[in-house]
PDB file of C-alpha atoms in Angstrom:
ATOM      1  CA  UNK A   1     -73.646 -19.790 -33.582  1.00  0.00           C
ATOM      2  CA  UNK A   2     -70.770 -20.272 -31.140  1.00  0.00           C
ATOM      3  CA  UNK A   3     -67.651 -18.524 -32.099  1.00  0.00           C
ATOM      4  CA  UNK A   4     -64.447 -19.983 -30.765  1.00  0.00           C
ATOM      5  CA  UNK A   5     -61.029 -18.962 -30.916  1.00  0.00           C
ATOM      6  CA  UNK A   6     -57.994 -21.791 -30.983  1.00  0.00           C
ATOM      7  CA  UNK A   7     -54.863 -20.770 -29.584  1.00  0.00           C
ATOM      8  CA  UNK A   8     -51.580 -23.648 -30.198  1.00  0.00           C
ATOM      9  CA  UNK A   9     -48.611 -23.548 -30.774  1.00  0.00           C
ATOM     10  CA  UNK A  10     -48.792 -26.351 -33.837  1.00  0.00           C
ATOM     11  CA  UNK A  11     -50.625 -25.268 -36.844  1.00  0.00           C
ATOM     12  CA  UNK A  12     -50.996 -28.450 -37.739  1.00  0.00           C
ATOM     13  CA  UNK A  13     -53.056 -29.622 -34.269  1.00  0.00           C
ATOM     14  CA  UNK A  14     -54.994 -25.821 -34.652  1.00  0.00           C
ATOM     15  CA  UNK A  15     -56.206 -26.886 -38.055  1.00  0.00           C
ATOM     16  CA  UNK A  16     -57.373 -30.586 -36.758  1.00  0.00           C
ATOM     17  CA  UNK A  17     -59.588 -29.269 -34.005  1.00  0.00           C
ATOM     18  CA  UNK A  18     -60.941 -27.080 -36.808  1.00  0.00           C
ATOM     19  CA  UNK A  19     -61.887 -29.579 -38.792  1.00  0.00           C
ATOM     20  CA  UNK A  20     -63.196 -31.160 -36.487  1.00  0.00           C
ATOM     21  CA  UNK A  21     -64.910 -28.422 -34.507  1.00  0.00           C
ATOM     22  CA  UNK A  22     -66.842 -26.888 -37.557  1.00  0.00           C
ATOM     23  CA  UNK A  23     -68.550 -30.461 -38.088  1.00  0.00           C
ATOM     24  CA  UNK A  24     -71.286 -28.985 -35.879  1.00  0.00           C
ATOM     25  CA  UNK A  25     -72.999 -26.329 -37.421  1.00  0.00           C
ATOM     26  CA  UNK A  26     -73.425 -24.550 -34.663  1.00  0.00           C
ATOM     27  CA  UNK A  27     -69.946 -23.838 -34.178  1.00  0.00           C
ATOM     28  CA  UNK A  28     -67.643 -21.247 -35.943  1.00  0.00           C
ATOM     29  CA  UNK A  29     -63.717 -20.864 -35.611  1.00  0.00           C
ATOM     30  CA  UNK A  30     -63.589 -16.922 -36.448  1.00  0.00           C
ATOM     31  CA  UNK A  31     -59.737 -17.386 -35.611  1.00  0.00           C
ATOM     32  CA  UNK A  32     -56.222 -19.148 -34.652  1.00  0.00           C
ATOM     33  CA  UNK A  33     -53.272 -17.934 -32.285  1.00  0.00           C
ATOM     34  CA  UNK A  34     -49.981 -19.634 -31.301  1.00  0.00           C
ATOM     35  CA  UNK A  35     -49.837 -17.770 -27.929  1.00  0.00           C
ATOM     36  CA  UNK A  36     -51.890 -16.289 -25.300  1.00  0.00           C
ATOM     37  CA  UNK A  37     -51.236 -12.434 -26.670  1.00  0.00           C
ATOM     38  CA  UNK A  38     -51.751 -13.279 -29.526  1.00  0.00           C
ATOM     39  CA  UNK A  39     -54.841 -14.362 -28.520  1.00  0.00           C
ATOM     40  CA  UNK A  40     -56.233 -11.641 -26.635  1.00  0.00           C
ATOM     41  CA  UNK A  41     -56.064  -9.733 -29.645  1.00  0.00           C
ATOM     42  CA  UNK A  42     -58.422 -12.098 -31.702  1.00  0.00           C
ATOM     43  CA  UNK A  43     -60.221 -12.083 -28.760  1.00  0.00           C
ATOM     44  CA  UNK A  44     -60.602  -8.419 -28.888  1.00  0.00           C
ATOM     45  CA  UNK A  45     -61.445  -8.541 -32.340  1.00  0.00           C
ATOM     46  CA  UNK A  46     -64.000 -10.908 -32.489  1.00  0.00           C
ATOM     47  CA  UNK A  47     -65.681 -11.142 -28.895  1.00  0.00           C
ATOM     48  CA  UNK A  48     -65.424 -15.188 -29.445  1.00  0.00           C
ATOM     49  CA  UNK A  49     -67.867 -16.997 -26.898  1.00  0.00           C
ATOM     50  CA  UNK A  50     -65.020 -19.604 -26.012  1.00  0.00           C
ATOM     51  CA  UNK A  51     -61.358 -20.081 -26.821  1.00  0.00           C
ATOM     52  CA  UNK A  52     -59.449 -23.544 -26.729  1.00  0.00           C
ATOM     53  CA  UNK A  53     -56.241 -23.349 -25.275  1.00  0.00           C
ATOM     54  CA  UNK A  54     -53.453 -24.751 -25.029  1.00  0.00           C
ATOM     55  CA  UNK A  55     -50.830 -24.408 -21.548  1.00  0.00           C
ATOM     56  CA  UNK A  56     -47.454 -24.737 -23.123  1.00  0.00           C
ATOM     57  CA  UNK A  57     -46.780 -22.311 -25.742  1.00  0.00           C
ATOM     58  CA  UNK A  58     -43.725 -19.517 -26.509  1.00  0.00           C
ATOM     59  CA  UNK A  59     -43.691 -16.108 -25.868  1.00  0.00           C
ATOM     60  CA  UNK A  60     -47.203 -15.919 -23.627  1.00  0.00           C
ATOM     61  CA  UNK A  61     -48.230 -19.824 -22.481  1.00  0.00           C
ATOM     62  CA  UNK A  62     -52.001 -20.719 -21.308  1.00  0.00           C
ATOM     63  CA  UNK A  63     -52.041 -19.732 -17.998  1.00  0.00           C
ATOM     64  CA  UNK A  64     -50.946 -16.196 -19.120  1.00  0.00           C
ATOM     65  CA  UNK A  65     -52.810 -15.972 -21.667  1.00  0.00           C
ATOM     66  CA  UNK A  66     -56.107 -16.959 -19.329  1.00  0.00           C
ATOM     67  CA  UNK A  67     -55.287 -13.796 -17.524  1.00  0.00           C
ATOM     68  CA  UNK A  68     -55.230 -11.508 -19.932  1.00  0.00           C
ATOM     69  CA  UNK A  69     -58.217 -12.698 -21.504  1.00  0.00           C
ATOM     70  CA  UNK A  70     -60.489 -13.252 -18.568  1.00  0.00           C
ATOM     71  CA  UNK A  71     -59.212  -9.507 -17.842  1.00  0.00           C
ATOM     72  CA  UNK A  72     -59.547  -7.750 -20.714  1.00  0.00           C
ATOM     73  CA  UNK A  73     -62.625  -9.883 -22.507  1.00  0.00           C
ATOM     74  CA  UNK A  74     -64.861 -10.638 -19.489  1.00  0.00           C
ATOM     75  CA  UNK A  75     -67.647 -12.393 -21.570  1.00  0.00           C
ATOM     76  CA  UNK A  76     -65.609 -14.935 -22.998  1.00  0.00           C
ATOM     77  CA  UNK A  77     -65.320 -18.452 -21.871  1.00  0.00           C
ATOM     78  CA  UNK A  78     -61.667 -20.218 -21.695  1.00  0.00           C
ATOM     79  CA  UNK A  79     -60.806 -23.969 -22.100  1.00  0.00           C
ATOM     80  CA  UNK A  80     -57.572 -25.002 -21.114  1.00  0.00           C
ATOM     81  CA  UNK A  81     -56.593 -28.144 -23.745  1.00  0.00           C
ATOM     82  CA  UNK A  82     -53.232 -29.900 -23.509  1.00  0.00           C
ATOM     83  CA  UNK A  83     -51.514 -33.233 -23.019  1.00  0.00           C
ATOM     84  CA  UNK A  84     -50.295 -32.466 -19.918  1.00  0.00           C
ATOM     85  CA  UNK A  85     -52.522 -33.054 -16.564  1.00  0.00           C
ATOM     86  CA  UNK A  86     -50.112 -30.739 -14.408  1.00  0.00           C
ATOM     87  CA  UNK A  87     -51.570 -30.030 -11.120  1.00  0.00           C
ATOM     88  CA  UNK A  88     -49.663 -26.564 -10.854  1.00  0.00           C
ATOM     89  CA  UNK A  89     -50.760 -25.223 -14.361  1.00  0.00           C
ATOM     90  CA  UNK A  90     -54.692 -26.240 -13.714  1.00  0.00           C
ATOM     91  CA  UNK A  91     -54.716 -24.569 -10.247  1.00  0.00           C
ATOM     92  CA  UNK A  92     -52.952 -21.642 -11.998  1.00  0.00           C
ATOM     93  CA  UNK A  93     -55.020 -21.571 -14.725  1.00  0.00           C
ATOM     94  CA  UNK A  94     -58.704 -22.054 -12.516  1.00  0.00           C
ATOM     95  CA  UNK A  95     -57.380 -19.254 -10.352  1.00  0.00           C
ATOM     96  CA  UNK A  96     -57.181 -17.002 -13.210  1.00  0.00           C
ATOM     97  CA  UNK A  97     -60.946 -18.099 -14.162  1.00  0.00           C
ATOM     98  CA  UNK A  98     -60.200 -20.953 -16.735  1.00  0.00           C
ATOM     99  CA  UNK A  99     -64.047 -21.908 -17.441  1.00  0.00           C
ATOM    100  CA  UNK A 100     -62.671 -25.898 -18.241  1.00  0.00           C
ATOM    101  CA  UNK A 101     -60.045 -27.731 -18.406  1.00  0.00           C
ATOM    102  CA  UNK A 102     -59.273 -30.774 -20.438  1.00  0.00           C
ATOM    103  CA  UNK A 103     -56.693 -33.000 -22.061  1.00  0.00           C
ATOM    104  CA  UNK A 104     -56.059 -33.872 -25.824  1.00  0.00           C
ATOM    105  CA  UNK A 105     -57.015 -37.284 -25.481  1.00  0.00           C
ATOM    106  CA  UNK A 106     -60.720 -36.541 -25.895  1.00  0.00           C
ATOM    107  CA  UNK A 107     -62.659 -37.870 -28.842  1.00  0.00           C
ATOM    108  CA  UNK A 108     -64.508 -35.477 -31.046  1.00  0.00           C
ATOM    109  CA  UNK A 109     -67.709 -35.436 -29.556  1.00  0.00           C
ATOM    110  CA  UNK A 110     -66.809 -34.733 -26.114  1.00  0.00           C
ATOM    111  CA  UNK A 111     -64.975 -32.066 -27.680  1.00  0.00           C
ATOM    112  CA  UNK A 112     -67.985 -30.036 -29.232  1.00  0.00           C
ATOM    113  CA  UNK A 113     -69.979 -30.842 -26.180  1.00  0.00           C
ATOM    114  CA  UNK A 114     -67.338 -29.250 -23.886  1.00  0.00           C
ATOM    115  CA  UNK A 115     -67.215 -26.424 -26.283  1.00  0.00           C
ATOM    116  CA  UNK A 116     -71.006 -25.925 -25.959  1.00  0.00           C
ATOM    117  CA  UNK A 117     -71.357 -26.677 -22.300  1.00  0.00           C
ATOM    118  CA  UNK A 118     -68.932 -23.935 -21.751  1.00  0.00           C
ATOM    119  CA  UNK A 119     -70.460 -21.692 -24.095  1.00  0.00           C
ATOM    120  CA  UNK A 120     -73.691 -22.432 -21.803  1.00  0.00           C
ATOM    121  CA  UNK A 121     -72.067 -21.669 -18.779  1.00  0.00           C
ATOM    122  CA  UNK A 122     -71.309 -24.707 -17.590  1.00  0.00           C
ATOM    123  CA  UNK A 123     -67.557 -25.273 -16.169  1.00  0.00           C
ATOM    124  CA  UNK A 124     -66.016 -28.363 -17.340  1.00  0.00           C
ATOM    125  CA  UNK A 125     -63.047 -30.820 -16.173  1.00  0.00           C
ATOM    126  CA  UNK A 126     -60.974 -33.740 -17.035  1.00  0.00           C
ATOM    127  CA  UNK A 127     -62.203 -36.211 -14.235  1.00  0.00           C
ATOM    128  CA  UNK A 128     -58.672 -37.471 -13.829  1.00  0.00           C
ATOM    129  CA  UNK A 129     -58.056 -33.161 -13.306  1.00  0.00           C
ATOM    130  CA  UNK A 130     -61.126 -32.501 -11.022  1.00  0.00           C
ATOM    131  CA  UNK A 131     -59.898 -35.402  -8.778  1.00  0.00           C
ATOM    132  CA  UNK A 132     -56.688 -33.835  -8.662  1.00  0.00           C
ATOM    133  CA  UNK A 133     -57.777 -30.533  -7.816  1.00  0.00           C
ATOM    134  CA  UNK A 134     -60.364 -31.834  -5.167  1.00  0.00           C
ATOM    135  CA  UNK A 135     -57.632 -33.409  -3.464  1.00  0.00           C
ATOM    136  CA  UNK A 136     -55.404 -30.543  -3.328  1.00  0.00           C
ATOM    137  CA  UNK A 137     -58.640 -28.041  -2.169  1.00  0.00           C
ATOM    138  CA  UNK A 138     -59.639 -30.670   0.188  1.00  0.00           C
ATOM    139  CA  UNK A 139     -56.200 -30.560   2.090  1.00  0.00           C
ATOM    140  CA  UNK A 140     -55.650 -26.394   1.452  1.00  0.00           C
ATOM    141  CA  UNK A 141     -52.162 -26.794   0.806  1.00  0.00           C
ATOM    142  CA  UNK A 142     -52.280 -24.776  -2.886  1.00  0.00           C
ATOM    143  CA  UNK A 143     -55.715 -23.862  -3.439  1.00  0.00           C
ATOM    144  CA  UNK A 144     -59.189 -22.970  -1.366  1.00  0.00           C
ATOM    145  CA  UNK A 145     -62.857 -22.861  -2.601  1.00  0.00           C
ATOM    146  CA  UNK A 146     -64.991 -20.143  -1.913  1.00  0.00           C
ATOM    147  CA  UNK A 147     -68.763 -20.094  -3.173  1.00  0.00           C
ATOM    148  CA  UNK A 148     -70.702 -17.281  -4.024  1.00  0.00           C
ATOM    149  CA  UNK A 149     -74.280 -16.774  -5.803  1.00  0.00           C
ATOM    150  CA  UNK A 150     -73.935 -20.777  -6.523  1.00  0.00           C
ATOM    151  CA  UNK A 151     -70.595 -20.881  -8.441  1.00  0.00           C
ATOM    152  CA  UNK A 152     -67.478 -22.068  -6.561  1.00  0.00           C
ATOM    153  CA  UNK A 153     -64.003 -20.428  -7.065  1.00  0.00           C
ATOM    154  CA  UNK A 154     -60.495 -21.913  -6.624  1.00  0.00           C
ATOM    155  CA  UNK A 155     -58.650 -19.150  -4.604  1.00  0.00           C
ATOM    156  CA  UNK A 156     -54.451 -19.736  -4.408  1.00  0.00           C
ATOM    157  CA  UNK A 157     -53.083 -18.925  -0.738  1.00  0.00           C
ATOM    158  CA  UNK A 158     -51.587 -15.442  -2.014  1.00  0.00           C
ATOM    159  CA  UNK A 159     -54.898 -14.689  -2.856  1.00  0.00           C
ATOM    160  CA  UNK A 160     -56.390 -15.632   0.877  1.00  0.00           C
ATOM    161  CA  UNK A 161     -53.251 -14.162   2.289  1.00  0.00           C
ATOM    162  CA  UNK A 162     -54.478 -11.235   0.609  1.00  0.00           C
ATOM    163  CA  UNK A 163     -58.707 -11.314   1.509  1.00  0.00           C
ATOM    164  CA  UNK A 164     -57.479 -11.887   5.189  1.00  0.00           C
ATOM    165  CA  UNK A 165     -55.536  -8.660   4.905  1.00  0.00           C
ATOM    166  CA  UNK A 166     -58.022  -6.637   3.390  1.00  0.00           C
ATOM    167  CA  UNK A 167     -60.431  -8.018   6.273  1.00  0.00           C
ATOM    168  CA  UNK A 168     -58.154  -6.602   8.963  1.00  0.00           C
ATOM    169  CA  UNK A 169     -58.570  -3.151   7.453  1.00  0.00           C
ATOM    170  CA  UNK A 170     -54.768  -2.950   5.660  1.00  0.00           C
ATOM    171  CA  UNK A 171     -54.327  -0.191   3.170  1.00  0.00           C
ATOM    172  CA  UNK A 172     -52.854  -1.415  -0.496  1.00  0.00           C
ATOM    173  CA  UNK A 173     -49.371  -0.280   0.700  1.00  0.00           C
ATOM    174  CA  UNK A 174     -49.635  -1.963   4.198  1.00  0.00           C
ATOM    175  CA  UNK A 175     -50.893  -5.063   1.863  1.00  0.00           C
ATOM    176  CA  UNK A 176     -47.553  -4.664  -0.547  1.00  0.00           C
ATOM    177  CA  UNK A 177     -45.088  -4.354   2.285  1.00  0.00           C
ATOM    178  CA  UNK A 178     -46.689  -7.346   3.977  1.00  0.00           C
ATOM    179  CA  UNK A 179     -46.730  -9.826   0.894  1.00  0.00           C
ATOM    180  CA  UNK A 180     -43.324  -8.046  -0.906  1.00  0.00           C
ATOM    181  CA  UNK A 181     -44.830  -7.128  -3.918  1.00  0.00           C
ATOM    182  CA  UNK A 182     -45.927  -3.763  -5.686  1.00  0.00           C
ATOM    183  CA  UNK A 183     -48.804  -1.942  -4.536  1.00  0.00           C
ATOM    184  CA  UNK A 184     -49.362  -2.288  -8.662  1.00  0.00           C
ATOM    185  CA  UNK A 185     -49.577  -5.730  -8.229  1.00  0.00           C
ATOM    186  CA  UNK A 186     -51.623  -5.751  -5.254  1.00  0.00           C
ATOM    187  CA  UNK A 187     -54.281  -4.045  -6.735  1.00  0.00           C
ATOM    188  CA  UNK A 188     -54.309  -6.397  -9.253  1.00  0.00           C
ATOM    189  CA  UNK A 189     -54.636  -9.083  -7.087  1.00  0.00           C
ATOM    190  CA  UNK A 190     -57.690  -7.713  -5.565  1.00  0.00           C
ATOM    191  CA  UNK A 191     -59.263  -6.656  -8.950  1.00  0.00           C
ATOM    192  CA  UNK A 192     -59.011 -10.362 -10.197  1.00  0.00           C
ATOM    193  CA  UNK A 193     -60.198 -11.561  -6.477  1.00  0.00           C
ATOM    194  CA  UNK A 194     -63.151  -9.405  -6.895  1.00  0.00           C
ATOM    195  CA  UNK A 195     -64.214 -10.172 -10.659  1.00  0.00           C
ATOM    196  CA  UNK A 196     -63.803 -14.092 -10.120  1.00  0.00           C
ATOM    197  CA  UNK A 197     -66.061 -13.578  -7.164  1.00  0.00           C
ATOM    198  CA  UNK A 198     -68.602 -11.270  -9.308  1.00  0.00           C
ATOM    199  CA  UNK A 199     -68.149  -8.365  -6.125  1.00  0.00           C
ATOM    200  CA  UNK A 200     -68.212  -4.611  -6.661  1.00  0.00           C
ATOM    201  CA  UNK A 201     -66.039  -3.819  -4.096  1.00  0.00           C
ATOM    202  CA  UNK A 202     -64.045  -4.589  -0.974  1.00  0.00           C
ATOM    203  CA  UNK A 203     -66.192  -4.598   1.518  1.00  0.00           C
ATOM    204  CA  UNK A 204     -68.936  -7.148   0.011  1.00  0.00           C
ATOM    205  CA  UNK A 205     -65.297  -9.299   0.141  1.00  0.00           C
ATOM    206  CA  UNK A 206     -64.257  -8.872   3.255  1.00  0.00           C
ATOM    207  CA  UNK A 207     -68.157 -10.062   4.049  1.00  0.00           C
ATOM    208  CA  UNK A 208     -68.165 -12.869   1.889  1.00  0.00           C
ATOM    209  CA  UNK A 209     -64.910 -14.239   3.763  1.00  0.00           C
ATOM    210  CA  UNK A 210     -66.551 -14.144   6.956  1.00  0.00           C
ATOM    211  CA  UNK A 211     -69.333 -16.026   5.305  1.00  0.00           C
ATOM    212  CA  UNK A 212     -67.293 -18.842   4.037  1.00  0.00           C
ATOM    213  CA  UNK A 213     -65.169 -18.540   7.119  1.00  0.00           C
ATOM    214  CA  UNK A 214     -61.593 -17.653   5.172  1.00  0.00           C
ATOM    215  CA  UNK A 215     -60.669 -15.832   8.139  1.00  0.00           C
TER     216      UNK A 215
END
């Protein structure tokens, strides 16, 4: 049974994708948010396999709410779903470790098959997205991909600016001076670096750059 937490906004478009979802008996919706915290606690509570979510929302939107999830509830899978196909808010949103993104426009059985691919571990994209995304990658003006053990991972330029850094032997406070920012938020930086690249620790980074040639 794959459990799967919705998170929207609308209670009205929650409870459609409900219906729908729980069509297939093999999926369950244990619960329903209207924003990302909100979600992260369901997520807590339940240890869903994959939550549907939605980018613009009050309080804590998508992208946020990706964050804190893939953070705090490392086993669960996270779909992006919305109506809008914003470049910004998928990079955003993959860099965080969104496991698929897709729009609302999808019928009901590319819906549950999503849901299950993701639950499988398979990542999954709006092709209309994905060429978006290539394009951007391809020209490493907003985001880079780095692979490792056979998955690739969209890395933003503050994160690079950050691996190069850490490759040329700069403490966390030499980092934060560098990039004006918190050595707080540095360190969070590198923590989310290193768990969307499955690596224990800094060095097997600073390795993996040289690998993939980042610096």
């Amino acid at each position: 049974m794959i459990k799967v937490v919705l998170v929207d906004d609308q209670p009205i478009f929650r409870e459609g994708i409900k219906k729908l979802l729980e069509q297939d008996k093999e999926i369950r919706v244990v619960g329903c948010a209207g924003n990302g915290r909100a979600a992260l606690k369901l997520c807590e509570q339940f240890l869903p396999h994959v939550v549907l979510m939605d980018v613009e929302m009050p309080i804590c939107d998508g992208v946020e709410g990706t964050r804190l999830i893939k953070t705090q509830c490392k086993n669960t899978k996270v779909i992006i779903l919305t109506v809008f196909n914003d470049d910004e808010k998928i990079q955003s949103a993959l860099n965080y470790g969104a496991d698929g993104y897709i729009l609302k426009d999808i019928d009901q059985e590319k819906l549950i098959l999503t849901v299950k691919g993701v639950a499988a571990g398979l990542g999954v994209m709006h092709k209309d997205t994905y060429n978006n995304v290539v394009k951007k990658a391809n020209s490493c003006s907003k985001i880079s991909i780095i692979e490792n053990k056979g998955l690739k991972v969209y890395l933003s330029d503050r994160e690079l600016s950050i691996i190069r850094l850490i490759v040329d032997g700069k403490s966390t406070n030499e980092m934060a001076q560098i990039v004006h920012l918190t050595e707080g938020s540095v360190r969070n930086i590198v923590s989310g670096i290193l768990k969307k690249l499955d690596l224990k620790d800094r060095t097997q980074l600073g390795i993996l750059a040289v690998k993939n040639d980042l610096v």
